Amino acid sequence: MSTPVNLFSPLELGNHTLPNRIVMAPMTRLRAVNGIPTPLMADYYAQRASAGLIVTECTMVSPMSQGYINCPGIYTQEQVAAWRQVTDAVHAQGGRIFLQLWHSGRVSHPALLQGELPVAPSALPATGTLHTPVGKVTLDSPRALETDEIPVIVEQFVQGTKNAKRAGFDGVELHGAFGYLIDQFLQDGSNQRTDQYGGSIENRSRFLLEVVAAVCQAWQDNQGVGIKLSPSNTFYGMQDSNPKALFSYVLAQLNPFPLAYIHLMEPNEKDLAQRAVINPVLPTFRSAYQGVMITNGGYTKSKGNQVLESGQAELVSFGQLFIANPDLPDRLARDASLNAPDFATVYGKGDQNLAQGYTDYSRLGSEP
């Protein structure tokens, strides 16, 4: 009789053997300096290297992709060298780490972009506010991309992938979720184009599929590319008239690519409160994709084991729990108590001690 799969079962993922199925989800922490990762960031990720897989925070593929103050990039040699310090630190602790490649699209502001307008599929503003060098601002209308500009952005993802490999990452994750550029192309609430990148589901999916194809070719090694999708998110005013048809099509089209995984997000409380969304996401879309699936959405140890044993997902990612528990896999294995995150220090800002609420959480046995 076979042993049931659980969070502590190993998994072969491309060229890597994951010692457990606990993924550290990508989380924006805003501790970079002028787009450059710091030694403190290397400490932060190395502390969490016992995860089966770490996925980094969203990382800019170009200066025009910036959406937040103090987020890191992967488009200069200095950034590559700084990320190498991070990957070396994680690998020295026996971990595996993917870089999340990101373009914010319309979720930005000229104050973050040297005075330039943000770019997007269509000149439709996102909803919400951002913190910028000139203070908190309301999101304005972006500039619609010209058709001949789109291949340039695809190439930026390609260069980011090549740079990630040079920086020592084990793979990359494309940020196709949460209302950023790839997601903006997918959903008809943000994409009203009339060229080959707009209109039908097939056309709105074109940008994503072009990025996936180009990035898979750039990575070359087997299964070094993942993608994050959020069919039910409402972040920054995202919506689609038929999300089930859209994301069923996208997932089916992703099957032929040599992907490491798809990272599928469940709706959060705000999503559920704002409008009727697909809930739960995983059972709705699992049959559309035959590869490895990571599920995310408020999982506990018990719920994580249940979803793995059901076969609906192969990996479970944890976000908030990893903020406050650098040794989360050990704590879950022992059913130990969990530290609570300090939400006031989640994002780095101002003259804050950047280690506070970042690298100063206790490990088992180190509590005072």
XYZ file of C-alpha atoms in Angstrom:
368
model
C 0.000 0.000 0.000
C 1.518 3.339 -1.068
C 2.138 6.114 1.438
C -0.180 9.113 0.930
C 1.475 12.204 -0.511
C 1.775 15.077 1.955
C 3.667 18.320 2.466
C 6.819 16.422 3.412
C 6.929 14.115 0.393
C 9.755 14.762 -2.089
C 9.024 15.742 -5.683
C 11.064 15.674 -8.885
C 10.689 19.099 -10.518
C 12.639 19.339 -13.742
C 16.312 18.900 -12.853
C 15.679 19.296 -9.134
C 14.569 17.019 -6.328
C 12.476 19.023 -3.887
C 12.798 17.588 -0.353
C 9.265 18.718 0.484
C 6.222 20.207 -1.251
C 6.193 23.454 0.714
C 6.789 26.444 -1.572
C 7.666 29.903 -0.343
C 5.295 32.105 -2.324
C 6.554 35.266 -4.015
C 6.021 38.235 -1.711
C 6.827 41.888 -2.305
C 8.982 43.132 0.592
C 10.557 46.298 -0.897
C 14.041 46.056 0.582
C 16.077 46.635 -2.604
C 18.096 49.857 -2.999
C 17.823 51.622 -6.351
C 16.598 48.372 -7.875
C 19.597 46.412 -6.572
C 19.226 43.445 -4.193
C 21.105 43.801 -0.913
C 23.037 41.462 1.416
C 20.054 41.695 3.784
C 17.909 40.141 1.062
C 20.419 37.307 0.743
C 20.061 36.663 4.478
C 16.268 36.723 4.220
C 16.053 34.151 1.450
C 18.815 31.941 2.889
C 16.930 31.795 6.203
C 14.022 30.213 4.312
C 16.027 27.736 2.229
C 14.368 24.716 3.866
C 11.346 25.339 1.629
C 11.051 22.804 -1.155
C 11.191 25.801 -3.500
C 11.529 29.562 -3.001
C 9.989 31.979 -5.497
C 11.321 35.510 -5.130
C 9.421 38.751 -4.957
C 8.340 40.367 -8.229
C 11.414 41.581 -10.117
C 11.459 44.244 -12.843
C 12.423 43.232 -16.383
C 13.049 46.873 -17.396
C 13.031 50.362 -15.884
C 9.543 50.895 -17.384
C 8.195 47.845 -15.567
C 8.507 49.370 -12.092
C 5.370 49.556 -9.991
C 6.713 50.119 -6.470
C 9.476 51.924 -4.650
C 12.428 49.710 -3.636
C 11.553 46.684 -5.755
C 14.485 44.815 -7.372
C 15.316 44.462 -11.052
C 17.116 41.969 -13.287
C 18.053 44.136 -16.280
C 21.541 45.461 -15.336
C 24.853 43.752 -14.669
C 24.912 45.217 -11.156
C 21.527 43.652 -10.416
C 22.691 40.291 -11.778
C 25.779 40.371 -9.563
C 23.708 41.279 -6.507
C 21.188 38.502 -7.174
C 24.131 36.069 -7.465
C 24.844 36.784 -3.803
C 21.256 35.793 -3.015
C 21.294 32.549 -4.996
C 24.713 31.585 -3.617
C 23.418 32.101 -0.079
C 20.315 29.986 -0.718
C 22.278 27.213 -2.427
C 24.809 27.178 0.422
C 21.880 26.263 2.690
C 20.722 23.523 0.326
C 17.802 25.433 -1.165
C 16.327 25.998 -4.609
C 15.156 29.401 -5.843
C 13.217 30.730 -8.854
C 13.146 34.424 -9.820
C 9.744 35.969 -10.479
C 9.836 38.097 -13.650
C 7.442 41.053 -13.586
C 6.144 43.953 -15.604
C 3.679 46.144 -13.723
C 2.043 47.613 -16.830
C -0.603 50.166 -15.885
C -0.012 49.640 -12.146
C 2.579 52.407 -12.037
C 2.965 56.187 -12.216
C 5.202 58.694 -14.021
C 6.920 59.447 -10.700
C 8.305 55.883 -10.825
C 9.124 55.993 -14.546
C 11.281 59.105 -15.058
C 8.165 61.053 -16.033
C 6.973 58.572 -18.681
C 3.409 57.271 -18.721
C 2.931 53.636 -17.740
C 2.162 51.283 -20.632
C -0.708 48.828 -20.907
C -2.796 46.969 -23.494
C -5.327 49.813 -23.495
C -5.494 53.336 -22.105
C -7.688 52.248 -19.199
C -6.637 53.180 -15.650
C -6.325 50.660 -12.871
C -8.169 51.400 -9.650
C -6.283 52.152 -6.481
C -3.286 54.118 -5.245
C 0.496 53.759 -5.143
C 3.267 55.117 -2.959
C 5.753 57.012 -5.111
C 8.714 59.378 -4.602
C 6.195 62.266 -4.678
C 3.835 60.668 -2.171
C 0.680 58.579 -2.413
C -0.999 58.959 -5.794
C -4.135 57.768 -7.549
C -3.489 55.611 -10.599
C -3.932 57.558 -13.841
C -4.610 56.334 -17.377
C -1.655 54.525 -18.979
C -0.532 54.759 -22.579
C -1.741 51.971 -24.860
C 1.154 50.002 -26.337
C 1.664 50.210 -30.074
C 1.584 46.799 -31.743
C 5.240 47.006 -32.726
C 6.252 47.745 -29.103
C 4.961 44.415 -27.820
C 7.855 42.272 -29.159
C 10.235 44.618 -27.340
C 8.592 43.730 -24.025
C 8.673 40.029 -24.895
C 12.422 40.451 -25.432
C 12.742 42.118 -22.021
C 11.295 38.976 -20.425
C 13.760 36.923 -22.474
C 16.719 39.028 -21.338
C 15.486 38.844 -17.758
C 15.421 35.056 -18.089
C 18.969 34.950 -19.424
C 20.112 37.284 -16.664
C 18.383 35.113 -14.044
C 20.291 32.083 -15.272
C 23.555 34.037 -15.116
C 22.643 35.082 -11.567
C 22.415 31.428 -10.536
C 18.667 30.972 -10.275
C 17.208 27.486 -10.672
C 14.364 28.801 -12.805
C 12.011 31.713 -13.364
C 8.339 32.340 -12.688
C 6.388 34.656 -14.994
C 4.065 36.954 -13.075
C 0.821 36.537 -14.996
C -1.444 37.431 -12.076
C -2.791 40.183 -9.817
C -3.516 42.799 -12.439
C -0.027 43.338 -13.838
C 0.866 43.516 -17.543
C 0.400 39.878 -18.601
C -2.892 39.721 -16.703
C -3.941 43.054 -18.233
C -3.630 41.542 -21.699
C -5.639 38.472 -20.696
C -8.728 40.059 -19.180
C -11.227 42.049 -21.217
C -11.805 44.535 -18.413
C -8.321 45.904 -19.118
C -7.797 44.889 -22.765
C -9.967 46.584 -25.389
C -7.484 46.347 -28.248
C -8.631 45.777 -31.834
C -5.393 44.285 -33.206
C -4.172 40.669 -32.902
C -3.667 41.135 -29.142
C -7.272 42.035 -28.320
C -10.872 40.987 -28.787
C -11.205 37.201 -28.710
C -9.862 34.996 -25.940
C -7.304 33.634 -28.395
C -6.055 37.134 -29.209
C -5.955 38.297 -25.594
C -3.921 35.194 -24.700
C -1.398 35.844 -27.474
C 0.974 38.041 -25.445
C 1.179 35.515 -22.600
C 1.824 32.635 -24.967
C 4.476 34.582 -26.877
C 6.251 35.382 -23.611
C 6.045 31.753 -22.455
C 7.393 30.416 -25.755
C 10.271 32.904 -25.836
C 11.217 32.430 -22.190
C 11.124 28.620 -22.410
C 13.444 28.806 -25.405
C 15.752 31.216 -23.560
C 15.970 29.029 -20.445
C 16.709 25.927 -22.563
C 17.119 23.456 -19.693
C 14.115 21.232 -19.027
C 11.341 22.660 -16.866
C 12.929 25.852 -15.603
C 9.931 28.112 -16.225
C 6.753 28.504 -14.186
C 3.856 30.932 -14.433
C 1.535 32.444 -11.847
C -2.145 33.005 -12.718
C -5.059 34.381 -10.688
C -8.418 33.717 -12.394
C -10.475 35.268 -9.583
C -8.391 38.254 -8.555
C -9.899 41.728 -8.465
C -6.634 43.556 -7.685
C -6.443 47.032 -9.212
C -9.942 46.702 -10.685
C -9.322 43.544 -12.729
C -12.311 41.745 -14.228
C -13.249 39.565 -17.173
C -16.635 38.833 -18.701
C -15.997 35.072 -18.825
C -13.037 34.091 -16.637
C -13.844 30.381 -16.732
C -13.623 30.249 -20.536
C -10.563 32.509 -20.602
C -8.433 30.652 -18.091
C -9.577 27.212 -19.258
C -8.270 28.175 -22.703
C -5.012 29.583 -21.310
C -4.290 26.506 -19.211
C -5.016 24.161 -22.102
C -2.709 26.167 -24.380
C 0.094 25.922 -21.814
C 0.131 22.111 -21.842
C 2.596 21.707 -24.756
C 5.263 23.899 -23.135
C 7.993 22.324 -20.957
C 6.901 24.250 -17.870
C 8.052 23.489 -14.357
C 4.616 24.345 -12.972
C 1.605 26.624 -12.978
C 1.045 28.586 -9.771
C -2.715 29.039 -9.350
C -4.153 31.531 -6.879
C -7.413 31.184 -4.978
C -9.505 34.345 -4.385
C -8.936 36.220 -1.158
C -11.547 37.835 1.073
C -11.471 41.130 -0.840
C -12.000 39.307 -4.138
C -14.984 37.467 -2.738
C -16.470 40.654 -1.283
C -16.141 42.727 -4.463
C -17.935 40.510 -6.942
C -18.944 36.973 -7.798
C -15.736 35.096 -8.616
C -14.760 31.531 -9.366
C -14.368 29.908 -5.978
C -12.629 27.595 -5.444
C -10.262 28.000 -8.384
C -8.262 24.768 -8.248
C -11.102 22.248 -8.810
C -12.483 24.421 -11.618
C -9.279 24.448 -13.660
C -7.263 21.391 -12.565
C -8.505 19.224 -15.444
C -7.372 21.787 -18.039
C -3.674 21.425 -17.210
C -1.751 18.162 -17.063
C 1.491 19.393 -15.510
C 2.641 20.249 -11.988
C 0.278 22.589 -10.145
C 1.106 24.831 -7.185
C -1.927 26.006 -5.234
C -1.994 29.085 -3.006
C -4.646 30.571 -0.793
C -4.566 30.569 2.999
C -3.497 26.952 3.400
C -2.785 25.333 6.754
C -0.829 22.129 7.266
C -4.046 20.101 7.361
C -5.577 21.707 4.270
C -2.279 21.455 2.427
C -2.010 17.739 3.111
C -5.611 17.244 2.032
C -5.171 18.949 -1.331
C -1.943 17.048 -2.044
C -3.495 13.710 -1.133
C -6.447 14.481 -3.407
C -4.073 14.842 -6.360
C -5.474 18.239 -7.349
C -2.084 19.887 -6.715
C 1.507 18.726 -6.419
C 2.812 21.669 -4.372
C 1.360 24.159 -1.882
C 2.735 27.686 -1.509
C 2.640 29.688 1.699
C 3.015 33.458 1.916
C 2.263 35.109 5.252
C 3.427 32.102 7.242
C 6.886 32.365 5.656
C 7.150 36.055 6.548
C 7.229 35.300 10.260
C 8.529 31.712 10.227
C 11.828 31.294 8.369
C 11.867 27.639 9.451
C 8.254 26.998 8.436
C 8.760 23.411 7.127
C 10.335 22.406 10.464
C 7.562 24.053 12.454
C 4.873 22.359 10.352
C 6.587 18.983 10.668
C 6.693 19.302 14.450
C 3.247 20.890 14.791
C 5.054 23.697 16.598
C 3.603 27.109 17.338
C 3.851 29.714 14.586
C 5.091 33.291 14.870
C 2.570 35.943 13.846
C 3.707 38.430 11.189
C 4.072 42.109 12.031
C 2.094 43.674 9.197
C 3.494 47.143 9.930
C 6.929 45.971 8.741
C 5.947 43.813 5.754
C 7.025 46.525 3.304
C 10.308 48.377 3.626
C 9.912 52.141 3.763
C 11.566 55.378 4.784
C 14.207 55.276 7.479
C 12.874 52.021 8.924
C 15.379 49.465 10.188
C 14.961 47.174 7.174
C 15.900 44.058 9.158
C 12.931 44.614 11.465
C 10.094 42.288 10.546
C 12.289 40.820 7.800
C 15.280 38.840 9.055
C 14.716 39.083 12.824
C 11.958 36.482 13.314
C 12.944 33.647 15.652
C 13.569 30.040 14.684
C 12.636 27.009 16.775
C 15.001 26.804 19.723
C 16.156 30.407 19.375
C 13.264 32.087 21.151
C 14.289 34.178 24.164
